[in-house]
Coordinates of C-alpha atoms in Angstrom, one line a residue:
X1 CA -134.9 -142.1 88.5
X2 CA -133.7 -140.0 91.4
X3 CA -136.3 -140.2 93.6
X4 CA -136.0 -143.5 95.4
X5 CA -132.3 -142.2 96.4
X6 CA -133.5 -138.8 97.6
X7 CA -136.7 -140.1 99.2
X8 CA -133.8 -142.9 100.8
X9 CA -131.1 -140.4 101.9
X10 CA -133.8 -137.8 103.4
X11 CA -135.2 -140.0 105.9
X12 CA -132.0 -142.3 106.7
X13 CA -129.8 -139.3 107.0
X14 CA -131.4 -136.0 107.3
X15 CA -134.5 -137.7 109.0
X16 CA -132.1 -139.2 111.6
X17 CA -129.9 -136.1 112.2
X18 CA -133.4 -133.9 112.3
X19 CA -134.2 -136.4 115.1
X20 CA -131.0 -136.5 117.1
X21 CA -130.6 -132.7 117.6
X22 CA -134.7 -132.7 118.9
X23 CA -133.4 -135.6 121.1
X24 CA -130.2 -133.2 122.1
X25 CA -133.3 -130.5 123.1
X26 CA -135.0 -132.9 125.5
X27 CA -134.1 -134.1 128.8
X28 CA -134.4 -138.3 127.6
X29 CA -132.5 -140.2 130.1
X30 CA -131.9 -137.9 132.6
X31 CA -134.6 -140.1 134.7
X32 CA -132.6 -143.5 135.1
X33 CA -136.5 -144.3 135.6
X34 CA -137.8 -143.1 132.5
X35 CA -134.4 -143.4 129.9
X36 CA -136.0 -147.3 129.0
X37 CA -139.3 -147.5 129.7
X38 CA -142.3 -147.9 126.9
X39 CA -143.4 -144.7 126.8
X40 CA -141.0 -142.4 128.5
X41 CA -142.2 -138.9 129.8
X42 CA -140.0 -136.7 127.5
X43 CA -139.4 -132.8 128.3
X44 CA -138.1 -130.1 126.3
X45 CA -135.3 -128.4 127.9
X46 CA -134.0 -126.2 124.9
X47 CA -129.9 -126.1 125.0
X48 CA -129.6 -127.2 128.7
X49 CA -127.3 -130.1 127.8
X50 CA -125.4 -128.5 125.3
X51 CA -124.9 -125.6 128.6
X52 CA -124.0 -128.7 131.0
X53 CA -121.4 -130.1 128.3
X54 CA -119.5 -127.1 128.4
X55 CA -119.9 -125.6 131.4
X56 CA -121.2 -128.4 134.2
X57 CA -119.0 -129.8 137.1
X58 CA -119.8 -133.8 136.0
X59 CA -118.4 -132.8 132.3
X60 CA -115.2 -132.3 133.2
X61 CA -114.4 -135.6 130.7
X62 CA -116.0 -134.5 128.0
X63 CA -114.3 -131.0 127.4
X64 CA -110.8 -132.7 128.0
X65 CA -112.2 -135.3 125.2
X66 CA -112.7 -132.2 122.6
X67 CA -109.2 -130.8 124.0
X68 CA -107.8 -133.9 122.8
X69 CA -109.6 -133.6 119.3
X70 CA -108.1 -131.0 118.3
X71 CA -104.7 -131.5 119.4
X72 CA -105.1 -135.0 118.0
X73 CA -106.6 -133.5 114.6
X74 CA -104.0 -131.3 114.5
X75 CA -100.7 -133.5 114.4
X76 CA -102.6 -136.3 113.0
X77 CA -103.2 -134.0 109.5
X78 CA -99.5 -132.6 110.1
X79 CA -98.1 -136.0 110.4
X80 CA -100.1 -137.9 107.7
X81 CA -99.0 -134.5 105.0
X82 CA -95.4 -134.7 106.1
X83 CA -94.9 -138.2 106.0
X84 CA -97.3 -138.9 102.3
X85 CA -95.5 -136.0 100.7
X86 CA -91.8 -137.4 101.9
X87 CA -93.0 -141.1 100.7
X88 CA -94.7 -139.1 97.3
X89 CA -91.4 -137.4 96.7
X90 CA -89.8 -140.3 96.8
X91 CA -91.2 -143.0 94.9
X92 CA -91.6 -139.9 92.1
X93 CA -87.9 -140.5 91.6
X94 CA -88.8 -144.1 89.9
X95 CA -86.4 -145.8 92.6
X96 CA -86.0 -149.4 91.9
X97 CA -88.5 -151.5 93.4
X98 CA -91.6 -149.2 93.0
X99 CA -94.3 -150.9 92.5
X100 CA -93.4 -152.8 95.6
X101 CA -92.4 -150.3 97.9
X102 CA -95.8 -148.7 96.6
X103 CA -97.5 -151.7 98.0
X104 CA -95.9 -151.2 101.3
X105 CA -96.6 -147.8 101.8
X106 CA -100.2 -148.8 100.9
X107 CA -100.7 -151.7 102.8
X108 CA -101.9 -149.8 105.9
X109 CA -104.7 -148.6 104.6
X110 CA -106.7 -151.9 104.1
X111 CA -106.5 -152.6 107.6
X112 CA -109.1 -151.4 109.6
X113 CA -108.7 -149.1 112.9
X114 CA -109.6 -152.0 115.0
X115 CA -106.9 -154.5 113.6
X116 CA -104.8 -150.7 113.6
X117 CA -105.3 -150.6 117.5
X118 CA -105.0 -153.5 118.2
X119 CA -101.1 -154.5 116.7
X120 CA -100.2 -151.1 117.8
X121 CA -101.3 -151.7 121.5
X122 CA -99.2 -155.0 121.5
X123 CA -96.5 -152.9 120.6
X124 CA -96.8 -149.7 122.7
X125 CA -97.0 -152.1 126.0
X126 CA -95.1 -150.6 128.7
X127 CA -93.3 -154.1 129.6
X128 CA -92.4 -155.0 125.9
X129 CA -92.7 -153.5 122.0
X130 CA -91.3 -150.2 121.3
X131 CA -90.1 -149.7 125.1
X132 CA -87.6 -153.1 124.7
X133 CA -86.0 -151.8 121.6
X134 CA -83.2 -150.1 123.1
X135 CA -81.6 -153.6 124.9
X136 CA -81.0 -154.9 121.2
X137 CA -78.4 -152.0 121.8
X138 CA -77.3 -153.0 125.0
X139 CA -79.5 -149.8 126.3
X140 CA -81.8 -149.7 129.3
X141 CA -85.0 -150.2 128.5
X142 CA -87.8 -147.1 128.1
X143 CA -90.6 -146.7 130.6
X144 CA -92.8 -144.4 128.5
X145 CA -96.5 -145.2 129.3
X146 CA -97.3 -144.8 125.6
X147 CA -101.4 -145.5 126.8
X148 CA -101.4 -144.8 130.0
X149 CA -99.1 -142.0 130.9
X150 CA -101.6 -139.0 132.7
X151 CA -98.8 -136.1 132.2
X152 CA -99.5 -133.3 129.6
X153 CA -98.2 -130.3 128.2
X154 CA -99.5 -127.0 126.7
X155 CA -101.9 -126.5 129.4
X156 CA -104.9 -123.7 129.4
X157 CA -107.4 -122.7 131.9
X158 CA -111.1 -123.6 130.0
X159 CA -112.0 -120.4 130.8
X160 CA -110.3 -118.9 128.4
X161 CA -112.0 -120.9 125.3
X162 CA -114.2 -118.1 124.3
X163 CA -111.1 -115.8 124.5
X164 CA -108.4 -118.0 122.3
X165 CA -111.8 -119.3 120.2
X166 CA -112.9 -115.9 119.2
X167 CA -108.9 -114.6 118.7
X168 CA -108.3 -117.6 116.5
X169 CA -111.6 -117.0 113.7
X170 CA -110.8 -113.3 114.0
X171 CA -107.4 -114.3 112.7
X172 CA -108.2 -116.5 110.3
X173 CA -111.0 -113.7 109.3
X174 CA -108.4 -111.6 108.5
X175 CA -106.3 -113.9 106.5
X176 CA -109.7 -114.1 104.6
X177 CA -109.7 -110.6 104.3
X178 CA -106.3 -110.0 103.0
X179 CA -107.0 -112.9 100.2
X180 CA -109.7 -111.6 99.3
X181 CA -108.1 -107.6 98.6
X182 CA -105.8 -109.2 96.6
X183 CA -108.2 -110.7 94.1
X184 CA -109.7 -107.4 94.4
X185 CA -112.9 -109.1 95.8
X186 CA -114.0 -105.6 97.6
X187 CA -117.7 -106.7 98.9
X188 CA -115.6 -110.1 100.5
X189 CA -112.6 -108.1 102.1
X190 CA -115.3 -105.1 103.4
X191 CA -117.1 -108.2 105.3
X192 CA -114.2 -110.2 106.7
X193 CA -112.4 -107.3 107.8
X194 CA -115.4 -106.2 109.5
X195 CA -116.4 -109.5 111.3
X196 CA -112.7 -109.8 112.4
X197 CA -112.2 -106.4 113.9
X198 CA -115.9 -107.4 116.1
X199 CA -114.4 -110.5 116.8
X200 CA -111.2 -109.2 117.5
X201 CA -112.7 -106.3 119.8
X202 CA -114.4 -108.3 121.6
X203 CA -111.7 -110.8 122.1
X204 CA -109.6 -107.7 123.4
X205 CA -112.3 -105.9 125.7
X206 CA -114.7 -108.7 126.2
X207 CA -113.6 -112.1 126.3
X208 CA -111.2 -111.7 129.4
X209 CA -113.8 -110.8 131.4
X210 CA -115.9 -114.2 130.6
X211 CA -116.0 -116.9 132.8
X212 CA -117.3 -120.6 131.6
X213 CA -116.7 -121.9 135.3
X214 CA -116.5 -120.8 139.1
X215 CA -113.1 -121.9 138.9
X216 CA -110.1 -122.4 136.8
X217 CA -110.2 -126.2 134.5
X218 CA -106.9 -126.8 133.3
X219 CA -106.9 -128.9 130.3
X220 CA -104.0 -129.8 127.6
X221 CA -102.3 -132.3 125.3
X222 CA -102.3 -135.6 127.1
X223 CA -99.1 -137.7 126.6
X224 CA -101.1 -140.5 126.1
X225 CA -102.4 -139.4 123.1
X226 CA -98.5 -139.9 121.0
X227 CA -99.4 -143.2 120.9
X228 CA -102.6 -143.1 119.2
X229 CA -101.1 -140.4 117.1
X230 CA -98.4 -142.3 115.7
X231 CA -100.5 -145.7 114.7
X232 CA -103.3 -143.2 112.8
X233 CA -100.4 -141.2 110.9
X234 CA -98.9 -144.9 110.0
X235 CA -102.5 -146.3 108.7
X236 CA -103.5 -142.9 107.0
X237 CA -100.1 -141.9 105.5
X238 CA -100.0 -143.7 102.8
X239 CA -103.2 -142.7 101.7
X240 CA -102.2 -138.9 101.2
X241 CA -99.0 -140.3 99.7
X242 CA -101.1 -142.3 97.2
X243 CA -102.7 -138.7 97.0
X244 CA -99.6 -136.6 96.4
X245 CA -98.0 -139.3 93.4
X246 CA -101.1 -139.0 91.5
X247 CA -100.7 -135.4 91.7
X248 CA -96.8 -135.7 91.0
X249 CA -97.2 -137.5 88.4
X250 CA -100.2 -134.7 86.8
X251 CA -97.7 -132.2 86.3
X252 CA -96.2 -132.0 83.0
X253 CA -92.8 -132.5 81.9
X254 CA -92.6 -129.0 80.2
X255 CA -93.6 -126.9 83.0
X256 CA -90.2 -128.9 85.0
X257 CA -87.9 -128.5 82.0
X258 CA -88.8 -124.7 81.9
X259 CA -88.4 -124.3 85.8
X260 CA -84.2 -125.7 84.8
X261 CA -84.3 -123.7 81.8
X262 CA -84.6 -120.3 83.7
X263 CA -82.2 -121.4 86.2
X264 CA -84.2 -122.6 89.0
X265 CA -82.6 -125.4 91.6
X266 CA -84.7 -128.4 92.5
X267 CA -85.4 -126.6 95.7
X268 CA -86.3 -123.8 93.8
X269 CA -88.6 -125.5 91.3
X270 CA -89.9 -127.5 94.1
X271 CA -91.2 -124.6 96.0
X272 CA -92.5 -122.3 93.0
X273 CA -94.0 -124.6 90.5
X274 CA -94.3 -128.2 92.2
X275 CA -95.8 -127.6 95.7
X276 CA -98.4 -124.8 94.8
X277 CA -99.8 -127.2 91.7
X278 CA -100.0 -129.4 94.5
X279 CA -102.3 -127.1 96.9
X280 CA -105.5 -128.5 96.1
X281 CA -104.5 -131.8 96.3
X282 CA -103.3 -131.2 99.7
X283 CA -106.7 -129.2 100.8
X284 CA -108.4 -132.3 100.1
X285 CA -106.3 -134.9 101.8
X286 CA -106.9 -132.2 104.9
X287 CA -110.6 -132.3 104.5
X288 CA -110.8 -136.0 104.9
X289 CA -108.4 -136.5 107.2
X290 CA -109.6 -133.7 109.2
X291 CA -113.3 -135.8 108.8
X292 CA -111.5 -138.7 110.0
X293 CA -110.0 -137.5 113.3
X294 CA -113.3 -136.0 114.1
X295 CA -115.5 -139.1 114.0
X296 CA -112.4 -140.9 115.3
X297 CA -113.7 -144.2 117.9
X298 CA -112.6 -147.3 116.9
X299 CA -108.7 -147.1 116.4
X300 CA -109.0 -145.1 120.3
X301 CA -111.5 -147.6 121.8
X302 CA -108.7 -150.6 120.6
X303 CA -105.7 -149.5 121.9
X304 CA -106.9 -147.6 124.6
X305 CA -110.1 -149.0 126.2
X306 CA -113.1 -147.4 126.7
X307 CA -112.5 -145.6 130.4
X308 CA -109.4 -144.0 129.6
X309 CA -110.1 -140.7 130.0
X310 CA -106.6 -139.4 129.0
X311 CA -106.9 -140.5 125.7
X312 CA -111.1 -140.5 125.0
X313 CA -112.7 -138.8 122.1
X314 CA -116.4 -137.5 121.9
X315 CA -117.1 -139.7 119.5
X316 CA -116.3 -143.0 122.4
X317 CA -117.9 -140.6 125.3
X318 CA -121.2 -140.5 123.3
X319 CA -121.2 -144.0 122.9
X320 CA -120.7 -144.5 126.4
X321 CA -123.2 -142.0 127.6
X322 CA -126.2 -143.4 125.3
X323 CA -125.9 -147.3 125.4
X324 CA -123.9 -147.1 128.8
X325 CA -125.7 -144.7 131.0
X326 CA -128.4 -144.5 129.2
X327 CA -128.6 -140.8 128.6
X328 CA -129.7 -140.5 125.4
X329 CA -130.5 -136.8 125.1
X330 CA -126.8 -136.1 126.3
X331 CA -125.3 -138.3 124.1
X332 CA -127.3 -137.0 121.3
X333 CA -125.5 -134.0 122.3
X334 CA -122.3 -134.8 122.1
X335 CA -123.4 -136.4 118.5
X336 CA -124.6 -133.1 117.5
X337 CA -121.5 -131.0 118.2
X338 CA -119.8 -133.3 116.3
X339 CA -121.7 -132.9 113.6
X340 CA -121.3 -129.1 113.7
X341 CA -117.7 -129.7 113.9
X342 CA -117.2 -131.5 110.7
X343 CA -119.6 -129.2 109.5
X344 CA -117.6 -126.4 109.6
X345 CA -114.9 -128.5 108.2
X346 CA -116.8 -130.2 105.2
X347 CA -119.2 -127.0 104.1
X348 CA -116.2 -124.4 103.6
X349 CA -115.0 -126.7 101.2
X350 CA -118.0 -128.0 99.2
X351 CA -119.2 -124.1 99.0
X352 CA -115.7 -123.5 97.3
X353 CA -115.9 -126.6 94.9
X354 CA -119.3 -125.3 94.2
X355 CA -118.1 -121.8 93.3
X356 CA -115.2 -123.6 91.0
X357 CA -117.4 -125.3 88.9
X358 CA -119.5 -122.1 88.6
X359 CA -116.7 -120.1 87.4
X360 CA -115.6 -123.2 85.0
X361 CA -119.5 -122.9 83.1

């Protein structure tokens, strides 16, 4: 009965991936001559492409597109938890009106990116929208370039990636570590604190001494980005606060009146029982939407365009390179570390869900 869906799902997916990363290895389309022709003369290059993404002069673009990811990823989770646990919180008071305000909160979601971009580019225009609010109270008017502005902040030289990269998971490794002593998980907290210290070390006596590029590639959150930001937090908010009722509404009664009944203060009760019953809950809404900003194109390529590089995403630059320029190995690429990105997003948490449901047989 399976078969059919796993013979299905290993060629459409795992058959296509296995044959994008060989495509990565290749040199396809670096011959303008050769990317469309019948049978194109097709050379193994091993990881040059991955080595020109990251460290060649023309790629410039493409590293201040995966700056952007993460800075979007970042305040797009931040803003869609914030603003779907304030809405959860809330409508968990039973204020009148609920089902409709609900609705509301909900409506967003059925949209898609495109229609997304596209009301929230009418309304981000530099001549009118958001920017001609302020004369309804007899203000100037702003001249924010919500979509165009090329300032940005939190600069860092790309040289330093490996450094602040290898920093960061030693970090986290550590976090790991400590976790794990507390659970008294000994073989766990011997191998994180061990992969942390190397990481760390090398971070300390190492890493300043590496240089990605001759010379120094300054890259940081572009301004242009807010924007984009704010119209992905106001489709994608109301799906974590959809998220956070449910799991609002899971906790029982009892455990609330016997929060009150040794004293505790709704901020009190908030903090100790609610919001750590509502942990996993909140891991998951940050698994998908950190899936989501990933992948992210469409709601980008709307109100943005497609040769805005102050605001492009890998996901639009891999478009662009394969069906634009015709570089397929490239974009193939670019596809591939994207991949790995959500990867390492995605597999943490389905190898934890995995141990769960061992531990619950």
């Amino acid at each position: 009965m399976l078969l059919p869906s796993v013979v299905l799902l290993a060629l459409f997916v795992y058959g296509f991936i296995g044959r994008t990363v060989y495509v990565s290895l290749t040199d396809w389309g670096n011959d303008p001559a050769q990317a469309l022709a019948t049978n194109p003369i097709i050379r193994w290059v091993g990881l040059a492409n991955y080595h020109d993404l990251f460290t060649g002069f023309l790629q410039l673009r493409f590293r201040q597109e995966l700056v952007n990811t993460i800075f979007f990823t970042l305040f797009f989770i931040l803003g869609c938890l914030g603003l779907g646990l304030g809405l959860a919180l809330i409508l968990d008071r039973n204020p009148r009106g609920e089902g409709l305000w609900r609705t509301i909160f909900l409506f967003p979601m059925s949209l898609s990116f495109i229609v997304t971009g596209t009301i929230w580019r009418w309304m981000l225009q530099p001549q009118g929208g958001v920017n001609q609010f302020p004369t309804v109270l007899g203000l100037p008017s702003g001249t924010f370039g919500w979509l165009s502005s090329t300032d940005s902040i939190w600069k860092f030289d790309w040289n330093k990636l490996p450094l602040l990269t290898a920093a960061v998971v030693g970090l986290v490794l550590v976090w790991l570590a400590v976790r794990a002593a507390r659970t008294g998980d000994r073989t766990r907290t011997i191998v994180a604190g061990l992969c942390a210290a190397l990481l760390l070390g090398w971070a300390l006596f190492v890493g300043p001494n590496v240089k990605l590029l001759p010379a120094p590639e300054l890259h940081g959150f572009n301004l242009a980005l807010i924007g984009i930001i704010i119209a992905a937090v106001w489709q994608m908010s109301g799906y974590t606060m959809a998220l956070y009722l449910a799991g609002l509404r899971g906790i029982p009664e009892e455990l609330r009146e016997a929060a009150r009944v040794d004293g505790a203060s709704d901020v009190g009760m908030y903090r100790f029982v609610i919001f750590p019953l509502l942990a996993p809950i909140t891991l998951s809404a940050m698994i998908i939407l950190g899936h989501i900003s990933l992948k992210i194109f469409d709601l980008v390529y709307a109100m943005a365009g497609p040769d805005n590089t102050y605001t492009s995403v890998p996901a639009l630059n891999m478009y662009l390179t394969s069906f634009r320029q015709n570089q397929f190995a490239l974009g193939a690429a670019i596809g591939t570390i994207l991949l790995i990105l959500v990867a390492f997003v995605i597999v943490p948490y389905l190898a934890s869900a995995f141990r769960s449901e061992e531990g619950h047989a």
